[in-house]
Coordinates of C-alpha atoms in Angstrom, one line a residue:
M1118 CA -53.5 108.8 -2.1
D1119 CA -50.8 110.2 -0.7
R1120 CA -46.7 110.5 -0.3
T1121 CA -46.4 109.6 2.5
S1122 CA -48.5 106.2 3.1
Y1123 CA -46.7 105.5 -0.9
G1124 CA -43.1 105.6 1.1
S1125 CA -44.5 103.8 3.4
R1126 CA -46.1 101.2 1.5
A1127 CA -43.3 101.5 -0.3
Q1128 CA -40.9 100.9 2.5
Q1129 CA -42.8 97.8 4.6
A1130 CA -42.3 96.1 0.5
I1131 CA -38.4 96.4 0.8
G1132 CA -38.6 95.5 4.2
E1133 CA -40.6 92.4 3.1
G1134 CA -38.7 91.3 0.1
V1135 CA -35.0 91.8 2.5
D1136 CA -37.2 89.0 5.3
D1137 CA -38.2 86.4 2.3
Q1138 CA -34.3 86.8 0.7
L1139 CA -32.8 87.0 4.9
K1140 CA -35.6 83.8 4.9
T1141 CA -34.2 81.8 2.0
V1142 CA -31.1 82.5 2.4
N1143 CA -31.3 80.5 6.2
R1144 CA -33.3 77.7 5.0
T1145 CA -30.5 77.3 1.6
I1146 CA -28.0 77.8 4.9
V1147 CA -29.7 74.2 6.8
L1148 CA -30.1 72.7 4.2
H1149 CA -26.5 72.3 3.1
L1150 CA -25.3 71.9 7.1
F1151 CA -27.3 68.8 6.6
L1152 CA -26.4 67.2 3.6
L1153 CA -22.5 68.1 5.2
L1154 CA -23.5 66.4 8.6
C1155 CA -25.2 63.4 5.7
I1156 CA -21.8 62.8 4.5
V1157 CA -20.0 62.9 7.5
L1158 CA -22.1 60.0 9.2
L1159 CA -22.2 58.3 6.0
S1160 CA -18.3 58.5 6.3
G1161 CA -18.1 56.6 9.8
A1162 CA -15.6 59.7 10.9
L1163 CA -17.8 60.2 13.9
Q1164 CA -18.4 56.4 15.4
R1165 CA -15.4 56.6 17.6
P1166 CA -16.0 60.9 18.9
L1167 CA -19.8 60.1 19.7
G1168 CA -18.1 57.2 21.7
G1169 CA -18.4 53.4 19.5
D1170 CA -15.1 52.7 20.0
T1171 CA -15.8 48.5 18.8
L1172 CA -17.7 50.0 15.3
E1173 CA -15.6 49.3 12.4
G1174 CA -17.9 51.2 10.1
S1175 CA -20.7 53.5 8.6
M1176 CA -23.4 54.8 10.1
T1177 CA -25.4 52.6 9.6
G1178 CA -23.6 49.8 11.6
G1179 CA -24.6 51.7 14.9
F1180 CA -28.1 51.7 13.5
T1181 CA -29.0 48.9 13.0
R1182 CA -27.1 47.0 15.6
A1183 CA -27.0 49.5 18.6
Q1184 CA -24.0 49.6 19.8
N1185 CA -23.8 52.9 19.7
Q1186 CA -26.5 55.1 21.0
I1187 CA -25.5 58.2 19.7
I1188 CA -25.0 56.8 15.7
L1189 CA -28.0 55.1 16.3
V1190 CA -30.3 58.4 17.8
L1191 CA -28.5 59.8 14.5
G1192 CA -28.9 58.1 12.0
A1193 CA -32.5 57.1 12.6
G1194 CA -33.0 61.3 12.6
V1195 CA -31.3 61.7 10.2
Y1196 CA -32.9 58.9 7.6
A1197 CA -36.5 60.7 8.7
A1198 CA -35.2 63.8 8.1
A1199 CA -34.2 63.1 4.6
L1200 CA -37.0 60.8 3.5
S1201 CA -39.7 64.3 5.0
L1202 CA -37.9 66.4 3.1
L1203 CA -38.2 64.5 -0.1
V1204 CA -41.6 64.0 0.2
F1205 CA -42.8 67.6 1.7
H1206 CA -40.1 70.0 0.9
T1207 CA -38.2 68.3 -3.2
R1208 CA -40.3 70.1 -5.9
K1209 CA -39.7 67.4 -8.1
I1210 CA -38.0 64.0 -7.2
T1211 CA -35.2 63.4 -9.4
V1212 CA -34.1 59.7 -10.2
Y1213 CA -32.3 59.5 -13.8
W1214 CA -32.7 56.2 -15.3
Q1215 CA -28.3 56.1 -15.5
M1216 CA -28.9 54.9 -11.6
W1217 CA -32.0 51.8 -12.0
P1218 CA -30.0 49.3 -12.3
A1219 CA -28.0 51.0 -8.4
L1220 CA -31.9 51.1 -6.7
A1221 CA -32.8 47.2 -8.2
L1222 CA -29.6 46.1 -6.5
N1223 CA -31.3 47.6 -3.3
M1224 CA -34.4 46.1 -3.9
L1225 CA -33.1 42.5 -4.8
A1226 CA -31.3 43.2 -1.4
I1227 CA -34.8 43.9 0.6
I1228 CA -36.0 41.3 -1.4
S1229 CA -33.6 38.1 -0.2
V1230 CA -34.7 38.9 3.4
L1231 CA -37.1 36.0 1.6
W1232 CA -34.9 33.8 1.6
S1233 CA -31.9 34.7 3.6
V1234 CA -29.9 32.9 5.9
N1235 CA -30.7 35.4 8.6
P1236 CA -34.1 36.9 7.7
S1237 CA -33.7 39.5 10.1
Q1238 CA -30.0 40.4 10.0
T1239 CA -30.9 40.9 6.9
L1240 CA -34.4 43.3 7.3
L1241 CA -32.4 46.0 9.2
R1242 CA -30.0 45.8 7.0
S1243 CA -31.0 46.1 3.7
A1244 CA -33.0 48.9 5.1
G1245 CA -29.6 51.1 6.2
L1246 CA -29.0 50.9 2.4
T1247 CA -32.2 51.3 1.4
G1248 CA -31.8 54.8 4.1
C1249 CA -28.7 55.9 2.4
T1250 CA -30.5 55.6 -0.9
I1251 CA -33.2 57.8 0.2
I1252 CA -30.3 60.3 1.4
A1253 CA -28.6 59.7 -2.4
V1254 CA -31.5 60.8 -4.0
Y1255 CA -32.6 63.4 -1.2
T1256 CA -29.7 64.8 -3.0
I1257 CA -29.6 64.8 -6.3
S1258 CA -33.5 65.5 -5.9
T1259 CA -32.3 69.3 -4.2
F1260 CA -29.0 70.2 -4.7
S1261 CA -27.0 71.5 -8.2
L1262 CA -24.2 68.9 -8.4
R1263 CA -21.6 72.0 -8.0
E1264 CA -23.7 72.7 -4.3
F1265 CA -23.5 69.1 -3.7
L1266 CA -19.2 69.0 -4.6
R1267 CA -18.5 72.1 -1.9
Q1268 CA -19.4 70.2 0.6
L1269 CA -18.0 67.2 -0.3
V1270 CA -14.7 69.4 -0.7
H1271 CA -15.5 70.6 2.8
F1272 CA -15.6 67.0 4.6
S1273 CA -11.9 66.2 2.5
V1274 CA -10.5 68.9 4.5
A1275 CA -12.2 68.3 7.4
L1276 CA -11.1 65.2 7.6
V1277 CA -7.4 65.5 6.3
L1278 CA -6.6 68.4 8.8
F1279 CA -8.5 66.9 11.5
T1280 CA -7.1 63.3 11.3
F1281 CA -3.4 65.3 11.4
A1282 CA -3.6 67.0 14.2
A1283 CA -4.6 64.1 15.9
A1284 CA -1.8 62.4 14.0
L1285 CA 0.3 65.1 16.1
L1286 CA -1.3 65.7 19.4
S1287 CA -2.7 62.0 19.9
R1288 CA -1.1 59.1 18.9
G1289 CA -2.4 56.6 21.0
Y1290 CA -5.6 57.8 20.0
A1291 CA -5.2 58.2 16.4
Y1292 CA -2.6 54.7 15.8
H1293 CA -2.9 50.9 16.4
G1294 CA -2.0 49.9 19.8
T1295 CA -0.3 46.8 20.6
S1296 CA -2.6 45.8 23.3
E1297 CA -6.2 46.3 20.9
F1298 CA -8.0 43.8 18.9
Y1299 CA -6.4 44.5 15.8
S1300 CA -2.6 44.9 17.4
E1301 CA -1.0 43.6 14.1
H1302 CA -2.0 46.4 13.0
A1303 CA 0.6 48.1 16.3
G1304 CA 1.7 51.8 14.8
L1305 CA -0.6 52.3 11.7
L1306 CA -2.7 55.6 11.7
K1307 CA -6.5 54.8 11.7
G1308 CA -7.5 57.8 12.1
F1309 CA -11.2 58.8 13.9
F1310 CA -11.9 55.0 12.8
V1311 CA -11.7 51.3 14.3
H1312 CA -9.7 50.0 11.4
K1313 CA -6.8 51.5 9.3
N1314 CA -8.0 50.3 6.2
T1315 CA -11.5 51.5 6.7
F1316 CA -10.2 54.2 6.9
A1317 CA -8.1 54.3 4.3
K1318 CA -11.4 53.2 1.9
I1319 CA -12.4 57.2 2.7
L1320 CA -9.2 58.8 2.6
S1321 CA -8.8 57.7 -1.0
V1322 CA -11.8 58.9 -1.8
C1323 CA -11.4 62.6 -0.4
L1324 CA -8.0 62.0 -1.7
I1325 CA -9.3 61.9 -5.3
I1326 CA -11.9 64.5 -4.6
L1327 CA -9.3 67.0 -3.3
V1328 CA -6.6 66.4 -7.1
C1329 CA -10.4 66.8 -8.6
W1330 CA -12.0 69.3 -7.0
G1331 CA -10.0 70.9 -4.7
G1332 CA -8.5 73.9 -6.8
Q1333 CA -12.2 75.1 -8.2
F1334 CA -13.7 75.1 -4.6
I1335 CA -10.5 76.3 -2.1
R1336 CA -9.4 79.3 -3.6
I1337 CA -6.6 79.5 -1.1
R1338 CA -3.8 77.9 -2.3
W1339 CA -1.2 77.2 0.0
L1340 CA -3.6 75.5 2.2
F1341 CA -5.4 73.3 -1.0
W1342 CA -1.7 71.7 -2.0
A1343 CA -0.9 71.2 2.3
V1344 CA -4.2 69.8 2.5
L1345 CA -2.8 67.9 -0.7
I1346 CA 0.5 66.6 1.0
C1347 CA -1.3 66.1 4.7
G1348 CA -3.8 63.6 3.0
F1349 CA -1.2 61.6 1.2
Y1350 CA 0.7 61.7 3.4
L1351 CA -1.8 60.5 5.9
L1352 CA -2.7 57.2 3.2
Y1353 CA 1.1 56.1 3.3
Q1354 CA 1.0 56.2 7.1
T1355 CA -2.6 53.5 7.1
G1356 CA -0.1 50.9 5.6
S1357 CA -2.6 50.2 2.8
A1358 CA -1.1 48.5 0.3
K1359 CA -4.2 47.6 -1.7
T1360 CA -5.0 51.8 -1.2
F1361 CA -1.9 53.0 -1.2
A1362 CA -1.9 51.8 -4.5
S1363 CA -4.9 52.2 -6.3
V1364 CA -4.8 55.9 -5.5
P1365 CA -2.3 56.6 -8.3
F1366 CA -3.9 55.1 -10.4
A1367 CA -7.1 56.6 -10.4
I1368 CA -5.6 60.0 -10.8
V1369 CA -3.3 59.2 -14.0
G1370 CA -6.0 56.5 -15.4
G1371 CA -8.5 59.1 -14.4
Y1372 CA -6.1 62.0 -15.7
I1373 CA -6.0 60.5 -19.6
F1374 CA -8.9 59.0 -20.3
A1375 CA -11.1 63.5 -19.5
H1376 CA -9.1 64.6 -21.8
L1377 CA -9.5 61.6 -24.6
R1378 CA -11.1 63.6 -27.4
T1379 CA -13.5 61.7 -29.0
S1380 CA -15.8 58.1 -28.1
G1381 CA -13.4 56.2 -30.5
Q1382 CA -10.5 56.9 -28.6
R1383 CA -12.3 56.9 -25.0
L1384 CA -13.5 53.2 -27.2
G1385 CA -10.0 52.2 -27.7
F1386 CA -8.6 53.3 -25.0
L1387 CA -10.8 50.8 -22.7
I1388 CA -10.2 48.2 -25.2
F1389 CA -6.7 48.9 -24.3
G1390 CA -7.0 48.7 -20.8
I1391 CA -8.2 45.4 -20.6
L1392 CA -5.9 44.1 -22.8
A1393 CA -3.1 45.6 -20.6
W1394 CA -4.3 45.0 -17.3
T1395 CA -5.1 40.6 -19.2
V1396 CA -0.8 40.9 -20.6
V1397 CA -0.5 41.6 -16.5
E1398 CA -2.6 38.8 -15.2
A1399 CA -0.9 36.6 -17.7
F1400 CA 2.6 37.7 -16.8
D1401 CA 1.8 37.7 -12.8
L1402 CA 3.6 41.3 -13.3
I1403 CA 0.9 42.1 -10.8
G1404 CA 2.0 40.2 -8.3
W1405 CA 5.4 41.8 -9.0
A1406 CA 4.3 45.6 -8.0
M1407 CA 2.0 44.1 -4.7
S1408 CA 5.5 42.2 -3.6
L1409 CA 7.1 45.3 -4.1
A1410 CA 4.4 47.4 -2.4
L1411 CA 3.9 45.3 0.2
E1412 CA 7.9 45.2 0.5
V1413 CA 7.7 49.2 0.6
L1414 CA 4.8 49.4 3.6
D1415 CA 6.0 46.0 5.4
R1416 CA 3.1 44.1 4.5
D1417 CA 3.0 40.2 4.2
P1418 CA 2.2 37.8 0.8
T1419 CA -0.8 37.1 1.3
L1420 CA -2.2 40.4 2.2
S1421 CA -3.1 39.7 5.6
G1422 CA -4.8 35.8 5.0
R1423 CA -6.6 37.2 2.2
T1424 CA -6.0 34.7 -0.1
L1425 CA -6.5 32.0 2.0
I1426 CA -10.2 34.0 2.7
W1427 CA -10.8 33.9 -0.7
Q1428 CA -10.6 30.8 -1.4
G1429 CA -13.0 29.2 1.9
A1430 CA -15.3 31.8 0.4
F1431 CA -15.2 30.6 -3.1
E1432 CA -15.4 27.6 -1.5
G1433 CA -18.3 28.2 0.9
V1434 CA -20.9 29.7 -2.1
L1435 CA -20.5 26.6 -3.6
R1436 CA -22.2 25.2 -1.1
Q1437 CA -24.9 28.2 -0.6
N1438 CA -27.0 29.2 -2.5
I1439 CA -24.9 30.0 -5.8
F1440 CA -28.0 32.0 -8.0
L1441 CA -29.7 34.2 -5.2
G1442 CA -26.8 34.1 -2.7
G1443 CA -27.0 33.6 1.3
G1444 CA -29.2 37.0 2.1
Y1445 CA -27.6 40.4 2.0
E1446 CA -25.5 40.9 4.7
A1447 CA -26.5 37.2 6.1
A1448 CA -25.3 35.4 3.5
W1449 CA -21.9 35.1 5.7
Q1450 CA -24.0 33.1 8.8
G1451 CA -24.2 30.5 6.9
V1452 CA -21.4 27.2 5.9
I1453 CA -19.2 30.4 4.6
G1454 CA -17.5 31.3 8.5
E1455 CA -17.3 27.7 8.7
T1456 CA -15.2 27.3 6.1
V1457 CA -13.4 30.2 5.6
R1458 CA -11.9 28.7 9.3
A1459 CA -11.3 26.0 7.7
W1460 CA -9.2 27.4 4.7
A1461 CA -7.4 30.6 6.5
G1462 CA -7.7 28.8 10.4
F1463 CA -9.9 31.9 11.3
D1464 CA -12.9 33.9 10.9
P1465 CA -12.4 38.0 9.6
G1466 CA -15.9 37.7 9.1
H1467 CA -16.4 39.4 5.5
P1468 CA -14.1 38.3 2.4
H1469 CA -12.5 41.7 2.2
N1470 CA -13.4 41.9 -1.5
G1471 CA -16.6 43.8 -2.5
F1472 CA -17.5 41.0 -6.0
I1473 CA -17.0 38.3 -4.8
N1474 CA -18.9 39.6 -1.2
T1475 CA -21.6 39.9 -3.6
I1476 CA -21.8 36.9 -5.1
L1477 CA -22.4 35.4 -1.1
E1478 CA -25.3 37.6 -0.1
L1479 CA -27.1 38.2 -3.8
G1480 CA -25.9 35.2 -6.2
I1481 CA -24.3 35.5 -9.7
V1482 CA -28.5 37.3 -9.8
G1483 CA -26.9 40.1 -7.6
L1484 CA -23.9 40.2 -9.4
A1485 CA -25.1 40.7 -13.2
V1486 CA -27.6 43.4 -11.8
L1487 CA -24.0 45.0 -10.7
A1488 CA -22.8 44.3 -14.1
V1489 CA -24.9 46.3 -15.5
H1490 CA -24.8 49.5 -13.4
F1491 CA -20.8 49.3 -14.7
L1492 CA -22.1 49.6 -18.2
V1493 CA -23.7 52.0 -17.8
L1494 CA -21.6 53.7 -16.3
T1495 CA -18.8 52.5 -18.4
A1496 CA -20.4 53.8 -21.9
T1497 CA -21.9 56.9 -20.3
L1498 CA -18.0 58.0 -20.0
V1499 CA -17.9 56.1 -23.2
S1500 CA -20.9 58.3 -25.4
L1501 CA -19.8 62.0 -22.3
P1502 CA -22.7 64.3 -23.2
K1503 CA -22.2 67.1 -24.6
G1504 CA -21.3 69.9 -22.9
T1505 CA -19.4 67.7 -19.9
S1506 CA -16.7 69.0 -18.1
R1507 CA -12.9 67.8 -18.2
R1508 CA -12.5 68.0 -14.6
L1509 CA -16.3 66.3 -14.4
H1510 CA -15.0 63.5 -16.7
N1511 CA -11.4 63.2 -14.9
F1512 CA -13.7 62.8 -11.2
V1513 CA -16.1 60.2 -12.2
V1514 CA -13.3 57.8 -14.1
S1515 CA -11.0 58.2 -11.5
W1516 CA -13.6 57.3 -8.6
T1517 CA -14.5 54.3 -10.6
I1518 CA -11.3 53.2 -10.6
L1519 CA -10.5 53.9 -7.0
L1520 CA -14.1 51.6 -6.5
I1521 CA -13.2 48.7 -8.7
T1522 CA -9.3 48.4 -7.3
N1523 CA -10.7 49.2 -3.0
N1524 CA -12.9 46.4 -3.3
L1525 CA -10.3 44.0 -4.6
S1526 CA -9.1 43.9 -1.3
G1527 CA -12.5 45.5 1.3
T1528 CA -15.7 44.6 0.8
F1529 CA -16.9 48.1 0.2
M1530 CA -19.3 47.8 -2.8
M1531 CA -22.9 47.8 -0.4
L1532 CA -22.7 48.3 3.0
P1533 CA -25.5 50.3 4.3
G1534 CA -25.3 53.8 5.2
D1535 CA -22.0 54.2 3.4
L1536 CA -19.9 57.1 1.8
Y1537 CA -19.5 54.2 -1.2
W1538 CA -22.7 53.1 -1.8
Y1539 CA -24.1 56.7 -1.5
L1540 CA -21.5 57.6 -4.1
L1541 CA -21.9 54.4 -6.1
L1542 CA -25.3 55.4 -6.3
L1543 CA -24.9 59.0 -8.4
A1544 CA -21.6 59.0 -9.8
P1545 CA -23.2 57.3 -13.6
A1546 CA -25.7 60.2 -13.5
M1547 CA -23.9 62.6 -12.9
M1548 CA -23.4 64.0 -16.7
R1549 CA -27.4 64.3 -16.8
W1550 CA -26.8 66.3 -13.1
N1551 CA -24.0 68.6 -14.4
L1552 CA -26.8 70.2 -16.9
R1553 CA -29.2 71.3 -14.3
E1554 CA -29.0 74.7 -13.0
D1555 CA -25.3 76.5 -11.5
P1556 CA -23.3 73.4 -13.4
V1557 CA -19.4 72.7 -13.1
R1558 CA -16.6 73.2 -15.7

C-alpha cells in the first residue's frame, strides 16, 4: 500500500469520525429541545399565546377538550413522539421502584372509568394523565439528571423574563381586568395564563428551581440575581396568598433539612415539624398568619370562598362512593357540584384542594395510594442514599413542601398533562437518577 492511498484512507476515516460526532451533537440538541418543549407545554404557558384565551390548565386541557386546536395538535404530537422515542430509540426504559405508587395512582385513574359518573370524560382525561407519565418515563430513561435540571432552569428563566416584559409592555394582557370572567381579580398578574393562581402555581416551581439550581447553571451572576428578584416580584403581583407564603417556607425548610447530617437528625426534624404543625393548628396560629398575609395582599378571610367550597365538597363526597370516588376528573359532575353550590352560592368547578380532590375522584383508596407515594418519598429523603448532593436534597425537599402547601388551597395534585404531576412522578427517583452518568453536585 503506497503512502498516498494510506493517507487518503486516513483522511476519509477522520472525516467519517467527524461526521458521526456532528450527527451525535445534532441529535443531542434536538432531543434537548424536545425535552424543553415538553416542559413548556406541561406548564401551560403556551395556552393563551397560541390562542387558548379561555383555557386555564395545562396542555391536556386543550388536548382532551379540543378548545385550542394548536395545543391539540402539539399535545397529540408530543405524546406520540415521546412514546415513539421511548419504545424505539431508548436503549433501556428506566422505572425506579420509588415511582411505583404514582404509577399505581395513574392506573387507578384509568380503571376508575368503570365506576365514573362520566366515563367518556374520565377516559379522555386519564389518557392525558398517562401521556404525561410517558413523558416522565421517557425523560428519566433518556437524560441525565443534570441535563433535565438544566432544561428546568432554562424554562424558569424564560418564564420570568418574558412575563416581566409582558407586565411592563402590555399590562392589559398580563393583568386581570374588570371586563373578564375573573373580574374579582382585577389588577392582579396572570402573565401568559388565564388565571393568576395558575400562573402563581407554575412560577412558584420556577422560583424553587432557580434558588436551588440557578447559581449552578446560570454563569452570569448579575443575571441570576436579576431573574430571582424579578421572579419574587412577579409572585407578589399575583396576589396568591397561599403561594406567596408557601415559597419561602419551602425554601427555608428544604435548606434546613438538607443540612442535617444523619438519618436520626432528619427523622427528628420531621417529627418536630409534625408536632409543631399540630401546635400551630391547636392554637390557630395559621389563621393568624394567614390573616396577616391576607391583609398584606388585600384578600378576604374565606380565601375567595375556599372554606365554603371545602365544606360543600366534604358533604358531597359522603353522598358518593367514598371508597372509590366518582371517577377521575368526573366526580364533580355528580352530586358534588350541586352540593357545593348550595353551600357556597356558586359552583367553582373543583374543590381548590388537591387532597380533597383525590378523595372525590378516587376515594379513600386513591388517597391511600397517594399517601404511600409520600411515605416512599419521605423515607428516601430521611435515609438519603450515599453520594447524594446537598443541593439535590434541598431541591427535592423544597419541591415536596411546595407541592403539599400549594395543594392545600389549589387542585394541583394530579392534573392530566401537568407539570406538577410530571415532577411528582420524578421527584422520588431523583436520588437514584443522580447516581447515573454526569451526576449533579
